[in-house]
Coordinates of C-alpha atoms in Angstrom, one line a residue:
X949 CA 45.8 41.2 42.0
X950 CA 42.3 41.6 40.9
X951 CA 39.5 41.0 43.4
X952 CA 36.5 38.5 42.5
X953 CA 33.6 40.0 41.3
X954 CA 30.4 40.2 44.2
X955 CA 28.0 37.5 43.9
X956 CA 25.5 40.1 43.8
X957 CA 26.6 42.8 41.2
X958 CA 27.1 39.6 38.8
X959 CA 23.3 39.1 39.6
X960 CA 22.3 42.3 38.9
X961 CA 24.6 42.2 35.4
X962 CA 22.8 39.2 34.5
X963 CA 19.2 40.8 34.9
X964 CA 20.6 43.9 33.0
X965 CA 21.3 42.1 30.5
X966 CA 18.6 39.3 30.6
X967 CA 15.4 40.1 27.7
X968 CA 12.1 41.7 28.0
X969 CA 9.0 40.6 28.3
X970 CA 5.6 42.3 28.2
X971 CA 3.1 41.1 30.5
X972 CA -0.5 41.3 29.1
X973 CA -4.2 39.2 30.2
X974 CA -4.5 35.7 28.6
X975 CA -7.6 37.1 26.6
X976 CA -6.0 39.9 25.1
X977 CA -2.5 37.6 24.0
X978 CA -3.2 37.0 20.4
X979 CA -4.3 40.7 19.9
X980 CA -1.3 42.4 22.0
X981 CA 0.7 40.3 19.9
X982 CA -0.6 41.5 16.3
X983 CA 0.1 45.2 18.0
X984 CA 3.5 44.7 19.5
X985 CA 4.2 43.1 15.7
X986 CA 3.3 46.2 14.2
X987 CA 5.0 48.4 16.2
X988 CA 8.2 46.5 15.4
X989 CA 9.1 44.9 19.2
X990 CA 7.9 41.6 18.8
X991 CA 10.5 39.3 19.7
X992 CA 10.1 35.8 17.5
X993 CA 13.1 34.3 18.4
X994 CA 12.0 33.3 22.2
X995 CA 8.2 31.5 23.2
X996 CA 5.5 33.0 24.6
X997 CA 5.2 32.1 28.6
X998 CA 2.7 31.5 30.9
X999 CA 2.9 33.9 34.1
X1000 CA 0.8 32.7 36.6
X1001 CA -2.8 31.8 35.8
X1002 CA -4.1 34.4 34.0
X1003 CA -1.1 35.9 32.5
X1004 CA 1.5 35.4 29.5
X1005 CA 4.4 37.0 29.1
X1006 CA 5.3 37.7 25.2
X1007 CA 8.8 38.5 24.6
X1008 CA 10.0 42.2 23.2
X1009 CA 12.8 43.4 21.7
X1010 CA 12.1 46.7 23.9
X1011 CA 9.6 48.5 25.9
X1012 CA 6.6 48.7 24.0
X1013 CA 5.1 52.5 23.5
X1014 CA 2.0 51.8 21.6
X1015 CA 0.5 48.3 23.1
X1016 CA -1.4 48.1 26.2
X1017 CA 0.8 46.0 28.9
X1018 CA 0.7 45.3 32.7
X1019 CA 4.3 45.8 32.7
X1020 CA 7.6 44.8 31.4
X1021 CA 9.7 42.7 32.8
X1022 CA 13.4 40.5 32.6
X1023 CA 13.4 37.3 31.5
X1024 CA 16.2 35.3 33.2
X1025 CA 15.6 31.9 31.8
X1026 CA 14.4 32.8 28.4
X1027 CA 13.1 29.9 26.4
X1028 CA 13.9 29.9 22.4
X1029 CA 11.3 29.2 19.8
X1030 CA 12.3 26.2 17.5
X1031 CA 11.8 26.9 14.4
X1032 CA 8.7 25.4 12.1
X1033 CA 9.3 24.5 8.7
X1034 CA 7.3 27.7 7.7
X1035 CA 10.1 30.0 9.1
X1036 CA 12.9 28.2 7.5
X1037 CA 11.2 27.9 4.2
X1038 CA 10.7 31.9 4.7
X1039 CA 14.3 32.2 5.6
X1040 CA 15.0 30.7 2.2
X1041 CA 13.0 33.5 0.7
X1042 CA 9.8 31.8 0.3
X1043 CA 6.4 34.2 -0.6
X1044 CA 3.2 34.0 1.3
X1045 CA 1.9 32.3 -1.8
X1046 CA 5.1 29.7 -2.5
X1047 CA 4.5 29.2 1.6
X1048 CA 1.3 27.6 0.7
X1049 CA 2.4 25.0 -1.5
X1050 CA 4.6 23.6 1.7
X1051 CA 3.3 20.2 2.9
X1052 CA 1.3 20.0 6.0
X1053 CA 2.7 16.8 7.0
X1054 CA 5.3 13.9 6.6
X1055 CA 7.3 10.9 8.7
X1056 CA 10.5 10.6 10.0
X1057 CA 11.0 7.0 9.8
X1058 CA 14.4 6.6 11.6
X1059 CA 17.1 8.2 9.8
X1060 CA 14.6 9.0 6.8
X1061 CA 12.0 11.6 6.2
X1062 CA 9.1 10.7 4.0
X1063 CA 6.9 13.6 2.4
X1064 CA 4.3 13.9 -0.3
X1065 CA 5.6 16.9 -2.4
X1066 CA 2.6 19.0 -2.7
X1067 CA 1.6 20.5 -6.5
X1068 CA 2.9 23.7 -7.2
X1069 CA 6.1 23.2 -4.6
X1070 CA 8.3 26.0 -6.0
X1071 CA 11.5 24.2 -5.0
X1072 CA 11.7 20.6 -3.7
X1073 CA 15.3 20.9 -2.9
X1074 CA 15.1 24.0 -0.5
X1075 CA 12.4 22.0 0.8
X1076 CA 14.1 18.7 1.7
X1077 CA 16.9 21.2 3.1
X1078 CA 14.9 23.0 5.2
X1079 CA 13.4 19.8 6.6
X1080 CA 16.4 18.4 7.5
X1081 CA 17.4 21.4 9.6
X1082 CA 14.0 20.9 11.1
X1083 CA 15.0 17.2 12.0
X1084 CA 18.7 17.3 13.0
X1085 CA 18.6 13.5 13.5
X1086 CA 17.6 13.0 10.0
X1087 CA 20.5 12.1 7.0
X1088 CA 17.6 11.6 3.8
X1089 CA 14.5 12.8 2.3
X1090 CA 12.4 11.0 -0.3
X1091 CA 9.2 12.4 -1.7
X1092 CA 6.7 9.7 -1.3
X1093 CA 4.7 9.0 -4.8
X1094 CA 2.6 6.2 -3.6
X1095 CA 2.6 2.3 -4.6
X1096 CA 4.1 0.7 -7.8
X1097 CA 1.4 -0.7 -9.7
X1098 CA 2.9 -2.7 -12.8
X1099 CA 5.6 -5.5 -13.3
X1100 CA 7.5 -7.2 -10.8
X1101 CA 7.4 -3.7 -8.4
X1102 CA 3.9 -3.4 -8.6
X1103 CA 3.8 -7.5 -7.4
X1104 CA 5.4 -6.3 -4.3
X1105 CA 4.4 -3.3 -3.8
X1106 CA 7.3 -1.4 -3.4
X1107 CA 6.9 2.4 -2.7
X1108 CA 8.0 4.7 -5.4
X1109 CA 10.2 7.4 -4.0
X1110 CA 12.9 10.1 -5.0
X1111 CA 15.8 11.4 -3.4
X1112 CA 15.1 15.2 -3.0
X1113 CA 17.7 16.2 -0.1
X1114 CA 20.4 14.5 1.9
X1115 CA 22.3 10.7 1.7
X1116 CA 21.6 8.0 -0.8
X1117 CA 21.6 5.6 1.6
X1118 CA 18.4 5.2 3.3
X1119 CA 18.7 1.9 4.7
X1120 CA 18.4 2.9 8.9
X1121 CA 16.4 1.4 12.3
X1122 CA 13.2 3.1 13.3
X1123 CA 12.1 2.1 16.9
X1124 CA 8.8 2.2 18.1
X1125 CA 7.8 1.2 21.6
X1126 CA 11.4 -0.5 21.8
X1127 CA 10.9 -2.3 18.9
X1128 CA 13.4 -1.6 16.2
X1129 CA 12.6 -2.2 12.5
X1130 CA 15.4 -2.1 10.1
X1131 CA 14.4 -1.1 7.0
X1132 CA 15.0 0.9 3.8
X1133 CA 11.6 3.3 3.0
X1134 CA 12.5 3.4 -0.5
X1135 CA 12.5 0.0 -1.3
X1136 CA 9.6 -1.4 1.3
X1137 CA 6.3 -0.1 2.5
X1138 CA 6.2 1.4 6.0
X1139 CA 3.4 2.8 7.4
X1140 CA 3.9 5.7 10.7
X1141 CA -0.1 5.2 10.8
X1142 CA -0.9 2.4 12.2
X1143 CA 1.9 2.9 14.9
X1144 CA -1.0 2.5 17.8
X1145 CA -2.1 -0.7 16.2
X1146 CA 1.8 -2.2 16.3
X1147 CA 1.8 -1.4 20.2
X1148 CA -1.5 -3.2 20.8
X1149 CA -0.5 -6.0 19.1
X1150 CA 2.4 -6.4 21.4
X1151 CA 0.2 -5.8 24.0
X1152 CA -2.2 -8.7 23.0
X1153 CA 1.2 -11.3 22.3
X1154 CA 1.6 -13.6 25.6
X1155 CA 4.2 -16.8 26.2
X1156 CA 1.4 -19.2 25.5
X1157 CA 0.2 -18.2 22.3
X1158 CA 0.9 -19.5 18.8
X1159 CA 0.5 -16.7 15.9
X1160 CA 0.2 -16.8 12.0
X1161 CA 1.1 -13.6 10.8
X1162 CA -0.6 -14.0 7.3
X1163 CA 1.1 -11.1 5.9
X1164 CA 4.5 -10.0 8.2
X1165 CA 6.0 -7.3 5.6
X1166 CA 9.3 -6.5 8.1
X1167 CA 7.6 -7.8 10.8
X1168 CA 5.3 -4.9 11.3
X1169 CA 3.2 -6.9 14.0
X1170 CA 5.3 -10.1 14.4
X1171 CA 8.2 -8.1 16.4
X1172 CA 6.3 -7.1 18.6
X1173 CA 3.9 -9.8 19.6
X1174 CA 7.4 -12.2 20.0
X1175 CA 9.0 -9.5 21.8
X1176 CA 6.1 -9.7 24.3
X1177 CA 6.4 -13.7 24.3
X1178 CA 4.8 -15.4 21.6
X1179 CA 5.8 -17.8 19.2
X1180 CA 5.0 -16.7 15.6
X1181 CA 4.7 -18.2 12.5
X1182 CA 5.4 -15.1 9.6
X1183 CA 5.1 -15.8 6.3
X1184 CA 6.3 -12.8 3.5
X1185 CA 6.4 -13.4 -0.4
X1186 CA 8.5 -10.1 -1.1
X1187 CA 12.1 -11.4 -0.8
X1188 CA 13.4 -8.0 0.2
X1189 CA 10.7 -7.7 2.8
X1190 CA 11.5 -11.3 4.1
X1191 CA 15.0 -10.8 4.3
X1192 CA 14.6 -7.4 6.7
X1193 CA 11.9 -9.7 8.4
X1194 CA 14.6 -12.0 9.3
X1195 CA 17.3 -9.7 10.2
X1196 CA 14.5 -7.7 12.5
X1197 CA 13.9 -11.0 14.0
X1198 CA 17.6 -11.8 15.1
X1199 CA 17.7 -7.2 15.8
X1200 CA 15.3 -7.6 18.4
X1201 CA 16.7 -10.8 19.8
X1202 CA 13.3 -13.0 19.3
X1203 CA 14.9 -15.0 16.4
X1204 CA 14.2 -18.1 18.6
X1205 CA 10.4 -17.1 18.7
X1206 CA 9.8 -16.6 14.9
X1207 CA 9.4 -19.2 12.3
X1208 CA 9.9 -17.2 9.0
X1209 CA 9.1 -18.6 5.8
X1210 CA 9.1 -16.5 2.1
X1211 CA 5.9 -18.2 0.9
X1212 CA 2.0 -17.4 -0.1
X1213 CA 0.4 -17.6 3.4
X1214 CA -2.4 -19.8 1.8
X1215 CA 0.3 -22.6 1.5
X1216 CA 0.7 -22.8 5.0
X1217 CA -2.2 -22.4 6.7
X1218 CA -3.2 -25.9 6.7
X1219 CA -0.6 -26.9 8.3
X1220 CA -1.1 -25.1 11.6
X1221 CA -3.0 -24.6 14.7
X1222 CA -2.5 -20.9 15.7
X1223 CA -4.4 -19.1 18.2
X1224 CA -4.5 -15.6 16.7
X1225 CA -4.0 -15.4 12.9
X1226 CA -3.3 -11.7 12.3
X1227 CA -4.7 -10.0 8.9
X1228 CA -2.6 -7.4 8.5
X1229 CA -3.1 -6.4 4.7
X1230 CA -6.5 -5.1 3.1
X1231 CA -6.4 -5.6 -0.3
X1232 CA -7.3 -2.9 -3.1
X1233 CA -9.4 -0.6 -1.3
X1234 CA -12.7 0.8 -0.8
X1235 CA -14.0 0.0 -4.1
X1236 CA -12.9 -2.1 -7.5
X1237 CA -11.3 0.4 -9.1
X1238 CA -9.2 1.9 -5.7
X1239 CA -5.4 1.3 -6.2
X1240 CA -4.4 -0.7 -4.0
X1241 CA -2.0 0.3 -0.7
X1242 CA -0.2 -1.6 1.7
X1243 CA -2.1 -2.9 5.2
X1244 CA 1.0 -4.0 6.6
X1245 CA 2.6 -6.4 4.4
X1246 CA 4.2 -6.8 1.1
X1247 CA 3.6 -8.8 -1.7
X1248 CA 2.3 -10.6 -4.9
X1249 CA -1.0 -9.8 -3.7
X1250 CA -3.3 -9.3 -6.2
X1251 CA -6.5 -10.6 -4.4
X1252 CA -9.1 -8.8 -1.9
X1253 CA -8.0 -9.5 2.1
X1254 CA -11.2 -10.9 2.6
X1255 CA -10.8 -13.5 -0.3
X1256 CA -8.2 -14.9 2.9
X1257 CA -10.6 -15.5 5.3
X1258 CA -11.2 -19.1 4.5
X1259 CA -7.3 -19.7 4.3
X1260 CA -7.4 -17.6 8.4
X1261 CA -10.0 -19.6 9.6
X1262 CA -8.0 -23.0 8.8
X1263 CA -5.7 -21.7 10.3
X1264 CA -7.0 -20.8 13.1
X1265 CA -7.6 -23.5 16.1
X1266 CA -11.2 -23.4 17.8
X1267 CA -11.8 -20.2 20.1
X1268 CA -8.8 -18.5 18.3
X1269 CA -9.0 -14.8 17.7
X1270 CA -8.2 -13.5 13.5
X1271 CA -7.6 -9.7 13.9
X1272 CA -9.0 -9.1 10.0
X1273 CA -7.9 -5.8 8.5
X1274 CA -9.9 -4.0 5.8
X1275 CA -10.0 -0.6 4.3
X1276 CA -14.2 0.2 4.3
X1277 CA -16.2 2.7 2.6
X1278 CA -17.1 5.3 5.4
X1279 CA -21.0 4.3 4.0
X1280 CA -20.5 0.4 5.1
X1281 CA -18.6 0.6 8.2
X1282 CA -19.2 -1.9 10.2
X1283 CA -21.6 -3.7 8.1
X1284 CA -19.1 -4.7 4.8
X1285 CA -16.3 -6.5 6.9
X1286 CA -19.2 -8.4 9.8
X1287 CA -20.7 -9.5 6.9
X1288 CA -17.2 -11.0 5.4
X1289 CA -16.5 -12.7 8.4
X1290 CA -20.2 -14.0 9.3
X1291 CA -19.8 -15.1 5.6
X1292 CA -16.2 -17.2 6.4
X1293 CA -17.4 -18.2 9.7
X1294 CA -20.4 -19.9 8.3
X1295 CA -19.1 -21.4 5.1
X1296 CA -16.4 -23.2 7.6
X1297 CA -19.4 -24.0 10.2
X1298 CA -17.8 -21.9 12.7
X1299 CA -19.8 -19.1 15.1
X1300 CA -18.0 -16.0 15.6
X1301 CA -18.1 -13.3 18.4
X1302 CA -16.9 -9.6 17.7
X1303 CA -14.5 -8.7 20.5
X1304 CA -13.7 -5.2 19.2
X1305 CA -13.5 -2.5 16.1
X1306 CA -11.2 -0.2 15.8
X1307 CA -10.3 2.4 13.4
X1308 CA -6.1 2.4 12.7
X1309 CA -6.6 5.2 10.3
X1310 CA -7.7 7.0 7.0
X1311 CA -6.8 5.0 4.2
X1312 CA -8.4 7.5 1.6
X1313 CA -11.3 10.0 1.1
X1314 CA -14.6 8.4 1.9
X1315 CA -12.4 5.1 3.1
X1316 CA -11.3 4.2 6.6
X1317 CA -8.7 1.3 7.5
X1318 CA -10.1 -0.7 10.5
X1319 CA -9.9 -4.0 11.9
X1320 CA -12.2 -6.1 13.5
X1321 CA -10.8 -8.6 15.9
X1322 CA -13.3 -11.9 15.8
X1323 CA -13.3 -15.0 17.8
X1324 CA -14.2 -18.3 16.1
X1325 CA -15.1 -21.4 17.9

């Protein structure tokens, strides 16, 4: 009968076999790395590590003979590099050159990754591919082309997309700050910018308060302000935004809180007394001729967000707060959108105070979304 093996020698196995590690000054990292890549010992499958305060340790195939080290040393709990999109695009045999026609950027939006195909991409395919190994919890990729524009689509504002990699079906549930939208990116808008500004709206929604969400899309901002206790009245004119609105509603179990209603929001607002009126779409941009995009609604929207105001402020019941969403030329921020609402508040004979600006995010070059949040007596 065979004897068990000594704690120890299985120790000292372990370490034989464990991988090396050269151990070089913080300063001189970037550079010891260029020489240890040239000398062919670079090891690219494991992370660089700290080592104490002043000292990394950058993984090696083998005892470097060329580079300047402290020393070499085992690694016993050697942590793997994950891979960027870069190195699996390159294991697909992508050039230098092709590499720079990979996109920068993109969204997961549950189950669904959303990316603007760069010009020049030498193959979209290999590129949805390799960004679906890069998000294992992924199933789809659609290349984002921007906002319908004509006919019944362009109404709406549906998002025109393609399927470049992965499942048809794109319908899935994207959770944010334990809010759950269910949602399908290629047939309604959805924007991963202007996450922050969906959390602070849930922070601002409290038990007491009535809301008119002017523009709810999916119910971008009404989930959560119901979630955190108020009752809101959403009103949606796309009918395949409202009907994701509703299900959302009864998803995040505040179906008693929200009064849902596929209408123009200008047919409503007379007949209510809200305390906040949320803004959450911005019109056509920083200038006539911008195309419009999405704030955070859908629908046959045609007009400028500020065009609304009067329609808010009727709304709105005296000392109520309208959180008015615009997208601003960089050379009129704040001035263009205090101006709008000084202009509403005093063609409905009502004073307003600015409680806060914020930036949500870039809507274009030279144009920044923001809201202003106002209170009207």
């Amino acid at each position: 009968m065979s004897e068990e093996p000594d704690a120890i020698d299985v120790l000292e196995r372990a370490e034989a076999d464990a991988p090396l590690a050269a151990i070089v000054e913080k300063p001189r990292a970037e550079t010891a790395i260029e020489s240890l890549r040239a000398e062919g010992v670079y090891d690219d499958s494991r992370t660089v590590r700290e080592d104490g305060s002043d000292k990394v340790a950058l993984p090696v195939t083998e005892p470097p003979a060329e580079t300047r080290v402290l020393e070499v040393v085992r690694q016993l709990e050697p942590e793997p590099r994950s891979p960027d999109l870069e190195d699996l695009l390159s294991d697909r045999g992508w050039t230098d050159a092709q590499l720079e026609a990979a996109p920068g950027s993109w969204a997961v939006i549950g189950s669904v990754i959303l990316v603007t195909v760069p010009e020049g991409c030498p193959d979209e395919a290999e590129l949805g591919e390799a960004l679906l190994e890069l998000h294992g919890e992924a199933d789809s990729v659609l290349a984002d082309e921007g906002i319908a524009n004509d006919g019944a689509a362009g109404t709406y504002r549906e998002p025109r997309t393609r399927l470049i990699a992965g499942e048809r079906d794109t319908d899935t549930i994207h959770t944010e700050h334990g809010t759950r939208y269910g949602l399908d990116p290629a047939k309604v808008m959805f924007s991963p910018g202007n996450q922050a500004e969906r959390a602070r709206m849930g922070e601002l929604g409290s038990t007491d308060e009535h809301v008119f969400d002017m523009f709810a899309g999916i119910g971008y901002f009404t989930l959560p302000m119901a979630r955190a206790g108020a009752r809101v009245t959403a009103t949606e004119i796309n009918p395949t935004a409202f009907r994701y609105l509703l299900e959302n509603a009864v998803l995040n179990d505040v179906g008693d809180r929200v009064d849902a209603y596929m209408t123009d929001c200008r047919e409503l607002a007379a007949e209510l007394e809200a305390d906040r009126v949320v803004m959450g779409y911005y019109g056509s941009g920083g200038s006539d001729e911008a195309a419009g995009e999405e704030g955070d609604g859908d629908g046959a929207r045609t007009d400028e967000a500020h065009e609304f105001l009067p329609d808010a402020l009727e709304a709105l019941s005296p000392g109520g707060v309208v959180h008015y969403h615009e997208a601003t030329p960089e050379s009129r921020l704040w001035d263009r959108p205090l101006e709008r609402l000084a202009a509403a508040g005093e063609a409905a004979g009502r004073e307003f105070e600015v409680l806060e600006k914020r930036r949500v995010k870039s809507h274009s070059a030279g144009v920044a979304h923001v809201v202003v949040d106002a209170r009207f007596e």
